mmCIF file with all atom_site columns, C-alpha atoms in Angstrom:
data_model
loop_
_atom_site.group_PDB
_atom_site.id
_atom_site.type_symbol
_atom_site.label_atom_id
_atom_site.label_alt_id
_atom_site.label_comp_id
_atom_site.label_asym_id
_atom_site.label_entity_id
_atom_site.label_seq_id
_atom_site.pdbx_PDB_ins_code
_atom_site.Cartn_x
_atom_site.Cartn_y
_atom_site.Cartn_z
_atom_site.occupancy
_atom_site.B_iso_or_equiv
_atom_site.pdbx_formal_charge
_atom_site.auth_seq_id
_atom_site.auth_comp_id
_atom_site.auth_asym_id
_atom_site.auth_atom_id
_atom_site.pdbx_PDB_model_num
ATOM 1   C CA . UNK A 1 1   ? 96.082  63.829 49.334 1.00 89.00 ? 1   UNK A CA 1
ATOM 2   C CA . UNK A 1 2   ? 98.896  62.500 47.459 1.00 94.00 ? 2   UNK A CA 1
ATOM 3   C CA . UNK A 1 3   ? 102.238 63.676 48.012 1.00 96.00 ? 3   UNK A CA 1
ATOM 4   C CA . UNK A 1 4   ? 104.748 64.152 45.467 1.00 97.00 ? 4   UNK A CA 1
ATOM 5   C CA . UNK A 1 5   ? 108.508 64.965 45.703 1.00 97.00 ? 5   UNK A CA 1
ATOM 6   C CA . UNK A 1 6   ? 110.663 67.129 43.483 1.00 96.00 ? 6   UNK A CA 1
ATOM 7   C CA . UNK A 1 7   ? 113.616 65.194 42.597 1.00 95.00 ? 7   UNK A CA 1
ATOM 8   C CA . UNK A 1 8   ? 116.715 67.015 40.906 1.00 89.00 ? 8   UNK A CA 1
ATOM 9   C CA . UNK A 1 9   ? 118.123 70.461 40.907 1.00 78.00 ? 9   UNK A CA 1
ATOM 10  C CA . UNK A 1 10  ? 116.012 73.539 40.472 1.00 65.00 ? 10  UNK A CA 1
ATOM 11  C CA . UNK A 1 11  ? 118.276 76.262 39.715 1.00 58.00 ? 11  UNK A CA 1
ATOM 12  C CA . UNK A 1 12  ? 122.077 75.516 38.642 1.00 50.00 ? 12  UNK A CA 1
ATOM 13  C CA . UNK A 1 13  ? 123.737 78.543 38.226 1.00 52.00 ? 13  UNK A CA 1
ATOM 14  C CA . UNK A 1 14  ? 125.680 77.599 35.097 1.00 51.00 ? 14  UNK A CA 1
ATOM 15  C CA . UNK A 1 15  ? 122.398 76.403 32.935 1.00 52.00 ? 15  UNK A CA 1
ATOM 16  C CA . UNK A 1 16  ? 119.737 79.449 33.638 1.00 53.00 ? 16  UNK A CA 1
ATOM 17  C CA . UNK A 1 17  ? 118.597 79.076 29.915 1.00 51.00 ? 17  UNK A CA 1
ATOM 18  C CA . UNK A 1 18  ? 117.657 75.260 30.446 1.00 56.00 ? 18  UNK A CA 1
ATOM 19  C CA . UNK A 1 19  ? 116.401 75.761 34.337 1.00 69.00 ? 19  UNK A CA 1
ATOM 20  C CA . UNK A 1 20  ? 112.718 74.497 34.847 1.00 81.00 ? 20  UNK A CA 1
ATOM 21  C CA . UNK A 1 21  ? 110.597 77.069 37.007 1.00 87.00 ? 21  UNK A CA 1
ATOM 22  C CA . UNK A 1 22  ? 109.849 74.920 40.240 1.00 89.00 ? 22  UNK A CA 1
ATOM 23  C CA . UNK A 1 23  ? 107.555 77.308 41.493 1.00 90.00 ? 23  UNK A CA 1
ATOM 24  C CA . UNK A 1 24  ? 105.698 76.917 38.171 1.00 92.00 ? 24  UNK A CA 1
ATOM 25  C CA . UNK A 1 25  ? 105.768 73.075 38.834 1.00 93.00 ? 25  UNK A CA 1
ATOM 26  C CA . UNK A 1 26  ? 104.983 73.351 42.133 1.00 94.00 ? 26  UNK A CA 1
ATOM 27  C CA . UNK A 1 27  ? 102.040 75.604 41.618 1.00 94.00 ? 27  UNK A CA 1
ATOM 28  C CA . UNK A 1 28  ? 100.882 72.895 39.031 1.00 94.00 ? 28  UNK A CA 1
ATOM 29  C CA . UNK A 1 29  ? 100.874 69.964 41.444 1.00 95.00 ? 29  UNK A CA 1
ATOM 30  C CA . UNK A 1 30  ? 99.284  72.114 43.844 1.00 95.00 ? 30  UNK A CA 1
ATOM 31  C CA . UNK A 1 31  ? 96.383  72.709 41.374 1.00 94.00 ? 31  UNK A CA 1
ATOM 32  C CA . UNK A 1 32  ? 95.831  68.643 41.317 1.00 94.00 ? 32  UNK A CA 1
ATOM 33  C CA . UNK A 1 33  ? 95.329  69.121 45.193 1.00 94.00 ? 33  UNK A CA 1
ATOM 34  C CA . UNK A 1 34  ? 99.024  67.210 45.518 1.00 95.00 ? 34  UNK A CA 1
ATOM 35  C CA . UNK A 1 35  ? 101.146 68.208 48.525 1.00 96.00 ? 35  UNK A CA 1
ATOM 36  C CA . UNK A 1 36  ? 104.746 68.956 47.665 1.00 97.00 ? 36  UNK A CA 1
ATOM 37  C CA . UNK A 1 37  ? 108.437 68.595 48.694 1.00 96.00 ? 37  UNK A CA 1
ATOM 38  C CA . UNK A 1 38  ? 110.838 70.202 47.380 1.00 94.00 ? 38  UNK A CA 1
ATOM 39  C CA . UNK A 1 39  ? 114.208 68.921 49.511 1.00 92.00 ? 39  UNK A CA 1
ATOM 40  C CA . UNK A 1 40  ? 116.005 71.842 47.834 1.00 87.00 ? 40  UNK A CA 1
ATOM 41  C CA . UNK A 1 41  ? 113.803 74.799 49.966 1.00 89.00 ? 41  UNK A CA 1
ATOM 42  C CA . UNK A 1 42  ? 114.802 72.149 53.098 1.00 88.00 ? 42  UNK A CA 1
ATOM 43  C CA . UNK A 1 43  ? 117.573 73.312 55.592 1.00 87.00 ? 43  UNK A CA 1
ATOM 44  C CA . UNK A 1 44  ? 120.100 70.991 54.830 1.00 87.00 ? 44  UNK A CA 1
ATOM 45  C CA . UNK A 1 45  ? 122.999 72.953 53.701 1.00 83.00 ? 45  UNK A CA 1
ATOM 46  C CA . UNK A 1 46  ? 123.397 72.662 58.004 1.00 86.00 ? 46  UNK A CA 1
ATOM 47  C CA . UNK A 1 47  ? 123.555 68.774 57.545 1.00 90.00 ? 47  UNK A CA 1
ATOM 48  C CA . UNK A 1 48  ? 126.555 66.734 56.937 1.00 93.00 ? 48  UNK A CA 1
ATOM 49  C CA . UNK A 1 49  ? 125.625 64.905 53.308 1.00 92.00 ? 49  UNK A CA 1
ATOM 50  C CA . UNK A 1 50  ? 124.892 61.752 54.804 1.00 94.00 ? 50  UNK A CA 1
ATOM 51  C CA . UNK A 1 51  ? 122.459 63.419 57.243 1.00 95.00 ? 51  UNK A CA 1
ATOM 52  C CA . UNK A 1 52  ? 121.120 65.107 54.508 1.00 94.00 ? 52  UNK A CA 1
ATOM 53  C CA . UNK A 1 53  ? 120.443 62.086 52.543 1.00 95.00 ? 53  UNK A CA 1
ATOM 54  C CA . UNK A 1 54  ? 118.791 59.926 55.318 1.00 96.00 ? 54  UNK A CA 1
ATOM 55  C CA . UNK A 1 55  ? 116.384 62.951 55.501 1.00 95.00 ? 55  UNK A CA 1
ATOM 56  C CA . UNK A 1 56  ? 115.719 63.113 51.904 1.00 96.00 ? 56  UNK A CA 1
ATOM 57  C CA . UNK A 1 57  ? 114.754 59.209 51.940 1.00 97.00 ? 57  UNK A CA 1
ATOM 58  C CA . UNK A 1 58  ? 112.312 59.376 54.645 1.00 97.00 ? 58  UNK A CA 1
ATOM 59  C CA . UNK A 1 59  ? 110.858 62.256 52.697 1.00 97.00 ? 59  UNK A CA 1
ATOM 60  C CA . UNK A 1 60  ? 110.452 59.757 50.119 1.00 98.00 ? 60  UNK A CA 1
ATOM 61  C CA . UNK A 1 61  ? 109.398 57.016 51.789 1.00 98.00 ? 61  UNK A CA 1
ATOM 62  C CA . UNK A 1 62  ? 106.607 58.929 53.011 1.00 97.00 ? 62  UNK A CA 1
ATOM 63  C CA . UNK A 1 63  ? 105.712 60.332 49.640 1.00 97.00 ? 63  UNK A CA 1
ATOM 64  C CA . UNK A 1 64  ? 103.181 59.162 46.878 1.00 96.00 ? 64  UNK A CA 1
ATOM 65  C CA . UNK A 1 65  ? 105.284 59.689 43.718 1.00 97.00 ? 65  UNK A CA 1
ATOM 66  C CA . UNK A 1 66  ? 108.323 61.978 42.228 1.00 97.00 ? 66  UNK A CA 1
ATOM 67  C CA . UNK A 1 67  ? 108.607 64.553 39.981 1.00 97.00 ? 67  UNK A CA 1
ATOM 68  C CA . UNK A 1 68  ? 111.746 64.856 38.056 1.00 96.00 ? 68  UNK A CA 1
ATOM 69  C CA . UNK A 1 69  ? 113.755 67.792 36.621 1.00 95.00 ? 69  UNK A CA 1
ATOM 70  C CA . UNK A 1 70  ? 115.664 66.939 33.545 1.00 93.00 ? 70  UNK A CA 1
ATOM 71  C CA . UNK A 1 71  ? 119.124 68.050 35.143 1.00 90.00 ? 71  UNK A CA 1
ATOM 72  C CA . UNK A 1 72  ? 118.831 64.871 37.677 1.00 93.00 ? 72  UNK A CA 1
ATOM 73  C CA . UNK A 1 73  ? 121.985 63.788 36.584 1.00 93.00 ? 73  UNK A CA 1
ATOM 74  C CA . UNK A 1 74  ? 123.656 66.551 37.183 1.00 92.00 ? 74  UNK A CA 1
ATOM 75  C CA . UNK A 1 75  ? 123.106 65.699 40.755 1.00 91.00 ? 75  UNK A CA 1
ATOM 76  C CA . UNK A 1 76  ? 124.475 62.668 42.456 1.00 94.00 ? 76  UNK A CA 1
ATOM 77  C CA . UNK A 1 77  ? 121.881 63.114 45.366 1.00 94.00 ? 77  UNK A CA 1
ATOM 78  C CA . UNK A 1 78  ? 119.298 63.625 42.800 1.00 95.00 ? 78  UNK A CA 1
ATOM 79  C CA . UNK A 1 79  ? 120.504 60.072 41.277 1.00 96.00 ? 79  UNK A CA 1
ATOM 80  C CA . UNK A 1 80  ? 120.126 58.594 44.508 1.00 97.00 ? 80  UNK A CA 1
ATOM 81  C CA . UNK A 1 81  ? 116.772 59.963 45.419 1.00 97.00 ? 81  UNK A CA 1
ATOM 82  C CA . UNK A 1 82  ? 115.625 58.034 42.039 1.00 97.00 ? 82  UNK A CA 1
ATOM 83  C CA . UNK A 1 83  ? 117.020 55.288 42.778 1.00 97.00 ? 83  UNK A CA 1
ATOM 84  C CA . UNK A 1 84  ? 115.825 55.122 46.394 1.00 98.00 ? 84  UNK A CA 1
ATOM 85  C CA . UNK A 1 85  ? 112.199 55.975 44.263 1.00 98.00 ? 85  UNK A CA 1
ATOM 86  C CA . UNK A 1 86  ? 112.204 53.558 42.083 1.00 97.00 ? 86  UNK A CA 1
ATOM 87  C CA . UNK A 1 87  ? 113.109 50.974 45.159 1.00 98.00 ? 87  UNK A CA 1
ATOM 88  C CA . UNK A 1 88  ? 110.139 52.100 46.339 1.00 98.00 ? 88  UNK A CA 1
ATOM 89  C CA . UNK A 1 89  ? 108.796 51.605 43.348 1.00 97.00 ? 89  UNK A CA 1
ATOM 90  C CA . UNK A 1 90  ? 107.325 55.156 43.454 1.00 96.00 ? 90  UNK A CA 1
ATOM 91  C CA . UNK A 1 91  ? 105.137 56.534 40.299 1.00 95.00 ? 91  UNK A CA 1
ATOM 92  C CA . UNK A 1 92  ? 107.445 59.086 38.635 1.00 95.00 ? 92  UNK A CA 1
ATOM 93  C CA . UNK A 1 93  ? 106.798 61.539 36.473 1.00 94.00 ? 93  UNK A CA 1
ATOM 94  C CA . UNK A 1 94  ? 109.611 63.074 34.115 1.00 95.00 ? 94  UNK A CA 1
ATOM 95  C CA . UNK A 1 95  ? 109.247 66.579 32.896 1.00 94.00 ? 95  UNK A CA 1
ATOM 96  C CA . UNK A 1 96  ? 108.237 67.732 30.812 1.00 93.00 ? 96  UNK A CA 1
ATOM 97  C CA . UNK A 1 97  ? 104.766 66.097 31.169 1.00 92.00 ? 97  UNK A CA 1
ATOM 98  C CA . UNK A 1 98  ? 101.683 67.746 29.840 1.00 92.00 ? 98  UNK A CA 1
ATOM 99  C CA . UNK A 1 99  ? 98.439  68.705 32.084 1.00 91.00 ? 99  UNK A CA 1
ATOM 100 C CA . UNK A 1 100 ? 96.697  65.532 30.926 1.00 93.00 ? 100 UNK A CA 1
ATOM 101 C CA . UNK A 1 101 ? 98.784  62.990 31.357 1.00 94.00 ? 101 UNK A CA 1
ATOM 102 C CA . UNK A 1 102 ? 100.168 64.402 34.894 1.00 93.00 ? 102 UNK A CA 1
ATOM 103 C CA . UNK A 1 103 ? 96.284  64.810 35.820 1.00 92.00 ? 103 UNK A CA 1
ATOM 104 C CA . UNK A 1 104 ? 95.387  60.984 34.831 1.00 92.00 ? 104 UNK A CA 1
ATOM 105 C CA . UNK A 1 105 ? 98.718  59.985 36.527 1.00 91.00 ? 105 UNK A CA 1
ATOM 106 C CA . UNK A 1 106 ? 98.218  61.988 40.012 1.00 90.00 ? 106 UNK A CA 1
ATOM 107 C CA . UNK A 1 107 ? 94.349  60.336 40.196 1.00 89.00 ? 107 UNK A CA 1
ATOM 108 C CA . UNK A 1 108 ? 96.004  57.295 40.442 1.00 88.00 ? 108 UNK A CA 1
ATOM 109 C CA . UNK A 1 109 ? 98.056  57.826 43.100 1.00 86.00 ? 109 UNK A CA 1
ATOM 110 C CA . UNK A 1 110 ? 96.885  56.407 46.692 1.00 62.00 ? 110 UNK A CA 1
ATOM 111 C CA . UNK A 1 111 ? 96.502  59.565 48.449 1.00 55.00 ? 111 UNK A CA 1
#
């Protein structure tokens, strides 16, 4: 099972027009029989940030590929999380995407 981590913010407060439904996109990954991380459902608001971000690179490092929200550069962790990704040289997936290509992507993935 390939595992794929959410990469940017979910729900800013000042942009709820432009927000992208992670449950949505979660549910959608889920469908593809991908597990999921989402690092913003994770308890690190009890973290100091660079405890935070040493967790959210061994979450990538032991993920598949990353799916990115368009507000990623609203987020300097976000930013970092990409870059750490494409270190890894993780897949990634920008949303939008549509069903097919995210489908022919994710059956690529070594899961």
């Amino acid at each position: 099972m390939a595992t794929i981590y959410i990469c940017g913010v979910d729900n800013p407060d000042d942009e709820k027009d432009s927000c992208v439904d992670t449950e949505k996109v979660k549910a959608r990954l889920k469908s593809l029989k991908c597990a999921v991380v989402n690092p913003s459902e994770m308890a690190f608001s009890k973290m100091s940030w660079s405890d935070t971000l040493s967790n959210r690179v061994e979450l990538l490092k032991k993920s598949h590929a990353v799916y990115v929200l368009p507000n990623w550069r609203d987020s300097i962790m976000a930013r970092i999380e990409l870059t750490v990704a494409m270190d890894l040289k993780l897949q990634t997936f920008f949303h939008p995407i549509s069903n097919k290509e995210l489908k022919q992507l994710v059956t690529t993935l070594d899961g």
